[in-house]
mmCIF file of C-alpha atoms in Angstrom:
data_model
loop_
_atom_site.group_PDB
_atom_site.id
_atom_site.type_symbol
_atom_site.label_atom_id
_atom_site.label_comp_id
_atom_site.label_asym_id
_atom_site.label_seq_id
_atom_site.Cartn_x
_atom_site.Cartn_y
_atom_site.Cartn_z
ATOM 1 C CA UNK A 66 77.626 31.168 46.281
ATOM 2 C CA UNK A 67 78.112 34.714 45.038
ATOM 3 C CA UNK A 68 75.473 37.269 46.031
ATOM 4 C CA UNK A 69 75.157 40.228 43.679
ATOM 5 C CA UNK A 70 73.094 43.422 43.281
ATOM 6 C CA UNK A 71 72.979 46.509 41.095
ATOM 7 C CA UNK A 72 73.839 49.871 42.640
ATOM 8 C CA UNK A 73 72.173 52.565 40.515
ATOM 9 C CA UNK A 74 73.241 56.164 39.854
ATOM 10 C CA UNK A 75 70.913 59.177 40.155
ATOM 11 C CA UNK A 76 70.566 62.681 38.779
ATOM 12 C CA UNK A 77 69.049 65.748 40.404
ATOM 13 C CA UNK A 78 66.322 67.065 38.095
ATOM 14 C CA UNK A 79 66.430 70.247 40.170
ATOM 15 C CA UNK A 80 68.327 71.192 43.312
ATOM 16 C CA UNK A 81 67.444 74.185 45.470
ATOM 17 C CA UNK A 82 68.869 75.274 48.809
ATOM 18 C CA UNK A 83 66.203 75.911 51.447
ATOM 19 C CA UNK A 84 68.334 76.997 54.415
ATOM 20 C CA UNK A 85 71.000 75.866 56.862
ATOM 21 C CA UNK A 86 70.885 73.331 59.697
ATOM 22 C CA UNK A 87 73.996 73.185 61.867
ATOM 23 C CA UNK A 88 76.845 72.553 59.402
ATOM 24 C CA UNK A 89 74.535 71.271 56.679
ATOM 25 C CA UNK A 90 72.487 72.884 53.942
ATOM 26 C CA UNK A 91 68.832 71.940 53.690
ATOM 27 C CA UNK A 92 67.817 71.100 50.156
ATOM 28 C CA UNK A 93 64.743 70.703 48.019
ATOM 29 C CA UNK A 94 65.341 68.349 45.122
ATOM 30 C CA UNK A 95 63.939 65.741 42.757
ATOM 31 C CA UNK A 96 66.126 62.651 42.535
ATOM 32 C CA UNK A 97 65.669 60.282 39.600
ATOM 33 C CA UNK A 98 67.327 56.875 39.534
ATOM 34 C CA UNK A 99 69.257 55.972 36.386
ATOM 35 C CA UNK A 100 68.319 52.465 35.301
ATOM 36 C CA UNK A 101 71.023 52.474 32.603
ATOM 37 C CA UNK A 102 73.991 53.377 34.830
ATOM 38 C CA UNK A 103 74.976 51.245 37.794
ATOM 39 C CA UNK A 104 77.808 49.590 39.678
ATOM 40 C CA UNK A 105 77.542 45.902 40.552
ATOM 41 C CA UNK A 106 78.284 44.785 44.112
ATOM 42 C CA UNK A 107 79.107 41.112 44.687
ATOM 43 C CA UNK A 108 79.974 39.196 47.852
ATOM 44 C CA UNK A 109 82.567 36.617 46.795
ATOM 45 C CA UNK A 110 83.953 33.722 48.917
ATOM 46 C CA UNK A 111 87.596 34.746 48.564
ATOM 47 C CA UNK A 112 89.421 36.568 51.332
ATOM 48 C CA UNK A 113 93.005 35.781 52.236
ATOM 49 C CA UNK A 114 93.310 38.771 54.609
ATOM 50 C CA UNK A 115 90.895 37.514 57.278
ATOM 51 C CA UNK A 116 89.578 41.084 57.590
ATOM 52 C CA UNK A 117 87.186 43.393 55.726
ATOM 53 C CA UNK A 118 88.316 43.339 52.090
ATOM 54 C CA UNK A 119 87.033 45.625 49.355
ATOM 55 C CA UNK A 120 87.904 44.956 45.715
ATOM 56 C CA UNK A 121 87.328 47.751 43.209
ATOM 57 C CA UNK A 122 88.653 50.862 41.547
ATOM 58 C CA UNK A 123 88.044 53.518 44.206
ATOM 59 C CA UNK A 124 89.338 57.072 44.476
ATOM 60 C CA UNK A 125 89.705 56.930 48.264
ATOM 61 C CA UNK A 126 91.230 54.705 50.929
ATOM 62 C CA UNK A 127 89.156 51.992 52.607
ATOM 63 C CA UNK A 128 88.469 53.996 55.772
ATOM 64 C CA UNK A 129 86.704 56.730 53.765
ATOM 65 C CA UNK A 130 84.757 54.332 51.558
ATOM 66 C CA UNK A 131 80.989 54.457 52.076
ATOM 67 C CA UNK A 132 80.635 50.652 51.934
ATOM 68 C CA UNK A 133 83.170 50.322 54.742
ATOM 69 C CA UNK A 134 81.252 52.924 56.782
ATOM 70 C CA UNK A 135 78.033 50.981 56.173
ATOM 71 C CA UNK A 136 79.747 47.761 57.265
ATOM 72 C CA UNK A 137 80.904 49.406 60.513
ATOM 73 C CA UNK A 138 77.397 50.756 61.186
ATOM 74 C CA UNK A 139 75.868 47.265 60.929
ATOM 75 C CA UNK A 140 78.686 45.346 62.605
ATOM 76 C CA UNK A 141 78.037 46.966 65.977
ATOM 77 C CA UNK A 142 74.579 45.356 66.112
ATOM 78 C CA UNK A 143 75.343 42.109 64.309
ATOM 79 C CA UNK A 144 78.620 40.303 65.129
ATOM 80 C CA UNK A 145 78.085 37.645 62.450
ATOM 81 C CA UNK A 146 78.577 40.371 59.805
ATOM 82 C CA UNK A 147 82.181 40.742 60.972
ATOM 83 C CA UNK A 148 82.730 36.964 60.805
ATOM 84 C CA UNK A 149 81.177 36.727 57.336
ATOM 85 C CA UNK A 150 83.366 39.453 55.851
ATOM 86 C CA UNK A 151 86.492 37.777 57.157
ATOM 87 C CA UNK A 152 85.703 34.990 54.684
ATOM 88 C CA UNK A 153 83.926 36.915 51.927
ATOM 89 C CA UNK A 154 85.260 39.918 50.011
ATOM 90 C CA UNK A 155 83.109 42.696 48.550
ATOM 91 C CA UNK A 156 83.784 43.210 44.857
ATOM 92 C CA UNK A 157 82.515 46.386 43.184
ATOM 93 C CA UNK A 158 82.480 46.691 39.413
ATOM 94 C CA UNK A 159 82.536 50.488 39.120
ATOM 95 C CA UNK A 160 80.730 52.085 36.206
ATOM 96 C CA UNK A 161 79.410 55.196 37.942
ATOM 97 C CA UNK A 162 82.075 57.931 37.756
ATOM 98 C CA UNK A 163 83.225 59.271 41.130
ATOM 99 C CA UNK A 164 83.056 62.963 42.175
ATOM 100 C CA UNK A 165 80.432 63.387 39.458
ATOM 101 C CA UNK A 166 77.129 64.324 41.136
ATOM 102 C CA UNK A 167 75.648 60.900 40.381
ATOM 103 C CA UNK A 168 75.569 59.537 43.939
ATOM 104 C CA UNK A 169 77.771 56.498 43.264
ATOM 105 C CA UNK A 170 79.245 56.288 46.760
ATOM 106 C CA UNK A 171 75.875 56.806 48.448
ATOM 107 C CA UNK A 172 74.284 54.215 46.184
ATOM 108 C CA UNK A 173 77.026 51.708 47.027
ATOM 109 C CA UNK A 174 76.448 52.200 50.761
ATOM 110 C CA UNK A 175 72.681 51.844 50.380
ATOM 111 C CA UNK A 176 72.961 48.729 48.212
ATOM 112 C CA UNK A 177 75.337 47.136 50.725
ATOM 113 C CA UNK A 178 72.907 47.896 53.579
ATOM 114 C CA UNK A 179 69.983 46.379 51.617
ATOM 115 C CA UNK A 180 72.019 43.269 50.708
ATOM 116 C CA UNK A 181 73.261 42.755 54.272
ATOM 117 C CA UNK A 182 69.787 43.334 55.734
ATOM 118 C CA UNK A 183 68.459 40.484 53.595
ATOM 119 C CA UNK A 184 71.445 38.132 53.886
ATOM 120 C CA UNK A 185 71.705 38.313 57.687
ATOM 121 C CA UNK A 186 67.923 38.307 58.317
ATOM 122 C CA UNK A 187 68.075 41.602 60.193
ATOM 123 C CA UNK A 188 64.502 42.531 59.188
ATOM 124 C CA UNK A 189 65.284 46.252 59.458
ATOM 125 C CA UNK A 190 62.577 48.437 57.945
ATOM 126 C CA UNK A 191 63.413 50.844 55.122
ATOM 127 C CA UNK A 192 63.018 53.659 57.666
ATOM 128 C CA UNK A 193 65.579 52.126 60.024
ATOM 129 C CA UNK A 194 68.044 51.459 57.179
ATOM 130 C CA UNK A 195 67.543 55.035 55.942
ATOM 131 C CA UNK A 196 68.385 56.404 59.409
ATOM 132 C CA UNK A 197 71.588 54.365 59.425
ATOM 133 C CA UNK A 198 72.327 55.504 55.879
ATOM 134 C CA UNK A 199 71.760 59.188 56.653
ATOM 135 C CA UNK A 200 74.751 59.086 59.017
ATOM 136 C CA UNK A 201 76.927 57.843 56.141
ATOM 137 C CA UNK A 202 75.850 60.350 53.485
ATOM 138 C CA UNK A 203 73.012 62.734 52.655
ATOM 139 C CA UNK A 204 72.004 60.866 49.479
ATOM 140 C CA UNK A 205 71.995 57.369 51.018
ATOM 141 C CA UNK A 206 68.332 57.393 52.212
ATOM 142 C CA UNK A 207 67.085 58.004 48.643
ATOM 143 C CA UNK A 208 68.834 54.858 47.440
ATOM 144 C CA UNK A 209 67.608 52.832 50.431
ATOM 145 C CA UNK A 210 63.982 53.397 49.394
ATOM 146 C CA UNK A 211 64.719 52.219 45.817
ATOM 147 C CA UNK A 212 62.299 54.698 44.215
ATOM 148 C CA UNK A 213 62.742 55.593 40.550
ATOM 149 C CA UNK A 214 61.744 59.185 41.304
ATOM 150 C CA UNK A 215 61.421 60.984 44.645
ATOM 151 C CA UNK A 216 61.250 64.412 46.214
ATOM 152 C CA UNK A 217 64.143 64.736 48.660
ATOM 153 C CA UNK A 218 64.149 67.462 51.328
ATOM 154 C CA UNK A 219 65.705 68.308 54.681
ATOM 155 C CA UNK A 220 69.370 67.312 54.662
ATOM 156 C CA UNK A 221 68.471 64.316 52.497
ATOM 157 C CA UNK A 222 66.615 62.319 55.130
ATOM 158 C CA UNK A 223 63.066 63.135 53.928
ATOM 159 C CA UNK A 224 62.336 60.984 50.857
ATOM 160 C CA UNK A 225 58.868 60.958 49.286
ATOM 161 C CA UNK A 226 58.086 58.855 46.236
ATOM 162 C CA UNK A 227 57.028 60.824 43.147
ATOM 163 C CA UNK A 228 54.888 58.928 40.649
ATOM 164 C CA UNK A 229 55.889 59.585 37.051
ATOM 165 C CA UNK A 230 56.944 57.753 33.913
ATOM 166 C CA UNK A 231 60.519 56.453 33.872
ATOM 167 C CA UNK A 232 62.652 58.902 31.900
ATOM 168 C CA UNK A 233 65.274 58.086 29.288
ATOM 169 C CA UNK A 234 68.206 60.097 30.635
ATOM 170 C CA UNK A 235 71.543 60.546 28.899
ATOM 171 C CA UNK A 236 74.594 61.538 30.972
ATOM 172 C CA UNK A 237 78.045 62.859 30.146
ATOM 173 C CA UNK A 238 80.723 63.239 32.810
ATOM 174 C CA UNK A 239 83.745 65.435 32.040
ATOM 175 C CA UNK A 240 87.047 64.345 33.558
ATOM 176 C CA UNK A 241 86.718 67.060 36.197
ATOM 177 C CA UNK A 242 86.566 65.942 39.830
ATOM 178 C CA UNK A 243 84.253 68.410 41.549
ATOM 179 C CA UNK A 244 84.875 68.871 45.260
ATOM 180 C CA UNK A 245 81.469 69.305 46.905
ATOM 181 C CA UNK A 246 82.928 71.225 49.859
ATOM 182 C CA UNK A 247 84.650 73.706 47.565
ATOM 183 C CA UNK A 248 81.431 74.283 45.608
ATOM 184 C CA UNK A 249 79.339 74.832 48.747
ATOM 185 C CA UNK A 250 81.939 77.311 50.013
ATOM 186 C CA UNK A 251 81.582 79.250 46.758
ATOM 187 C CA UNK A 252 77.786 79.060 47.079
ATOM 188 C CA UNK A 253 77.865 80.444 50.626
ATOM 189 C CA UNK A 254 80.387 83.189 49.855
ATOM 190 C CA UNK A 255 79.131 84.422 46.490
ATOM 191 C CA UNK A 256 75.798 82.940 45.452
ATOM 192 C CA UNK A 257 73.790 82.273 48.598
ATOM 193 C CA UNK A 258 70.012 82.265 48.180
ATOM 194 C CA UNK A 259 67.107 80.267 49.564
ATOM 195 C CA UNK A 260 64.188 78.868 47.596
ATOM 196 C CA UNK A 261 60.826 80.481 48.382
ATOM 197 C CA UNK A 262 58.009 78.390 49.838
ATOM 198 C CA UNK A 263 55.957 79.096 46.717
ATOM 199 C CA UNK A 264 58.649 77.872 44.309
ATOM 200 C CA UNK A 265 59.355 74.880 46.543
ATOM 201 C CA UNK A 266 55.731 73.698 46.390
ATOM 202 C CA UNK A 267 55.509 74.361 42.658
ATOM 203 C CA UNK A 268 58.603 72.273 41.856
ATOM 204 C CA UNK A 269 57.773 69.403 44.204
ATOM 205 C CA UNK A 270 54.403 68.972 42.486
ATOM 206 C CA UNK A 271 55.575 69.243 38.864
ATOM 207 C CA UNK A 272 56.684 66.301 36.735
ATOM 208 C CA UNK A 273 60.399 66.091 35.986
ATOM 209 C CA UNK A 274 59.763 66.676 32.265
ATOM 210 C CA UNK A 275 57.750 69.838 32.973
ATOM 211 C CA UNK A 276 60.432 71.135 35.343
ATOM 212 C CA UNK A 277 63.146 70.716 32.711
ATOM 213 C CA UNK A 278 60.954 72.366 30.068
ATOM 214 C CA UNK A 279 60.422 75.335 32.387
ATOM 215 C CA UNK A 280 63.924 75.872 33.783
ATOM 216 C CA UNK A 281 67.393 76.342 32.354
ATOM 217 C CA UNK A 282 70.640 74.897 33.707
ATOM 218 C CA UNK A 283 71.229 77.759 36.189
ATOM 219 C CA UNK A 284 67.674 78.066 37.500
ATOM 220 C CA UNK A 285 67.351 74.277 37.904
ATOM 221 C CA UNK A 286 70.412 73.857 40.124
ATOM 222 C CA UNK A 287 71.579 76.393 42.711
ATOM 223 C CA UNK A 288 75.024 74.782 42.687
ATOM 224 C CA UNK A 289 75.762 75.207 38.977
ATOM 225 C CA UNK A 290 77.029 78.804 39.157
ATOM 226 C CA UNK A 291 79.185 78.052 42.239
ATOM 227 C CA UNK A 292 80.531 74.991 40.388
ATOM 228 C CA UNK A 293 81.406 77.174 37.381
ATOM 229 C CA UNK A 294 83.097 79.620 39.754
ATOM 230 C CA UNK A 295 85.205 76.818 41.244
ATOM 231 C CA UNK A 296 85.757 74.934 37.964
ATOM 232 C CA UNK A 297 85.468 77.353 34.987
ATOM 233 C CA UNK A 298 86.339 74.543 32.557
ATOM 234 C CA UNK A 299 82.829 73.115 33.094
ATOM 235 C CA UNK A 300 81.541 75.874 30.808
ATOM 236 C CA UNK A 301 82.997 74.011 27.812
ATOM 237 C CA UNK A 302 80.446 71.238 28.330
ATOM 238 C CA UNK A 303 77.387 73.458 28.584
ATOM 239 C CA UNK A 304 74.795 72.713 25.888
ATOM 240 C CA UNK A 305 71.180 73.653 25.182
ATOM 241 C CA UNK A 306 68.691 71.369 26.970
ATOM 242 C CA UNK A 307 71.403 69.821 29.141
ATOM 243 C CA UNK A 308 71.332 70.146 32.925
ATOM 244 C CA UNK A 309 73.783 69.755 35.830
ATOM 245 C CA UNK A 310 73.457 67.046 38.480
ATOM 246 C CA UNK A 311 74.136 67.705 42.162
ATOM 247 C CA UNK A 312 77.473 69.408 42.709
ATOM 248 C CA UNK A 313 78.743 67.957 39.424
ATOM 249 C CA UNK A 314 80.557 67.336 37.256
ATOM 250 C CA UNK A 315 77.935 65.396 35.267
ATOM 251 C CA UNK A 316 75.570 66.926 32.724
ATOM 252 C CA UNK A 317 72.369 65.215 31.629
ATOM 253 C CA UNK A 318 69.432 65.548 29.284
ATOM 254 C CA UNK A 319 66.133 63.740 28.890
ATOM 255 C CA UNK A 320 65.597 62.051 25.547
ATOM 256 C CA UNK A 321 62.065 62.122 24.217
ATOM 257 C CA UNK A 322 60.739 58.618 24.680
ATOM 258 C CA UNK A 323 57.165 59.175 23.728
#
């Protein structure tokens, strides 16, 4: 029997840098899950390799894939996971563009952890899964909690549900692969700033629609100007009422849905 689940994309309604912690940047952000853009992850009973087998169109080798990292994190505590994935392959139908600020890799890891938690009767709480996920990627905890909208702070590990209407969000992704490390280097060297406590509280308590009505593309995302600095061709895609997600390269807008 095939076991399947949707792995949703996200956008950052706003993204502010709040400081540094070790080698990481602390952020203040609103993540919104995209119900209309997702990959599909399926466990299929076909595996001729007798080892972990990932089927899908990925832009990295297996060892760097977030699903593989999630598999390794669980395998240490549950030997039957290793045995299962010697018989079953993991097939990913990719629809979320990679290197696009939409959290596709993090979502894949989170969805795998949720699926495995259920399939192998691990009974891990969301909090425990989120701690495992945080070691794989900063955006993974958001996807573990499966909220449609959440305030995300710290280095991504603090996720608090935000109650609001589901938004109709349209996304375009230029064929520009944005390197997050390169953009953060530009941010540190040329654009570094930290959000004030006052602005932080204001944004975390405002609805996503109100935030986007109040801010423009640069003031909504601290990484947009560094991204433009690193990838000037992004400027060609800039349009009124469109915003920039994460470290890019995706742009999005909210359609009025009543």
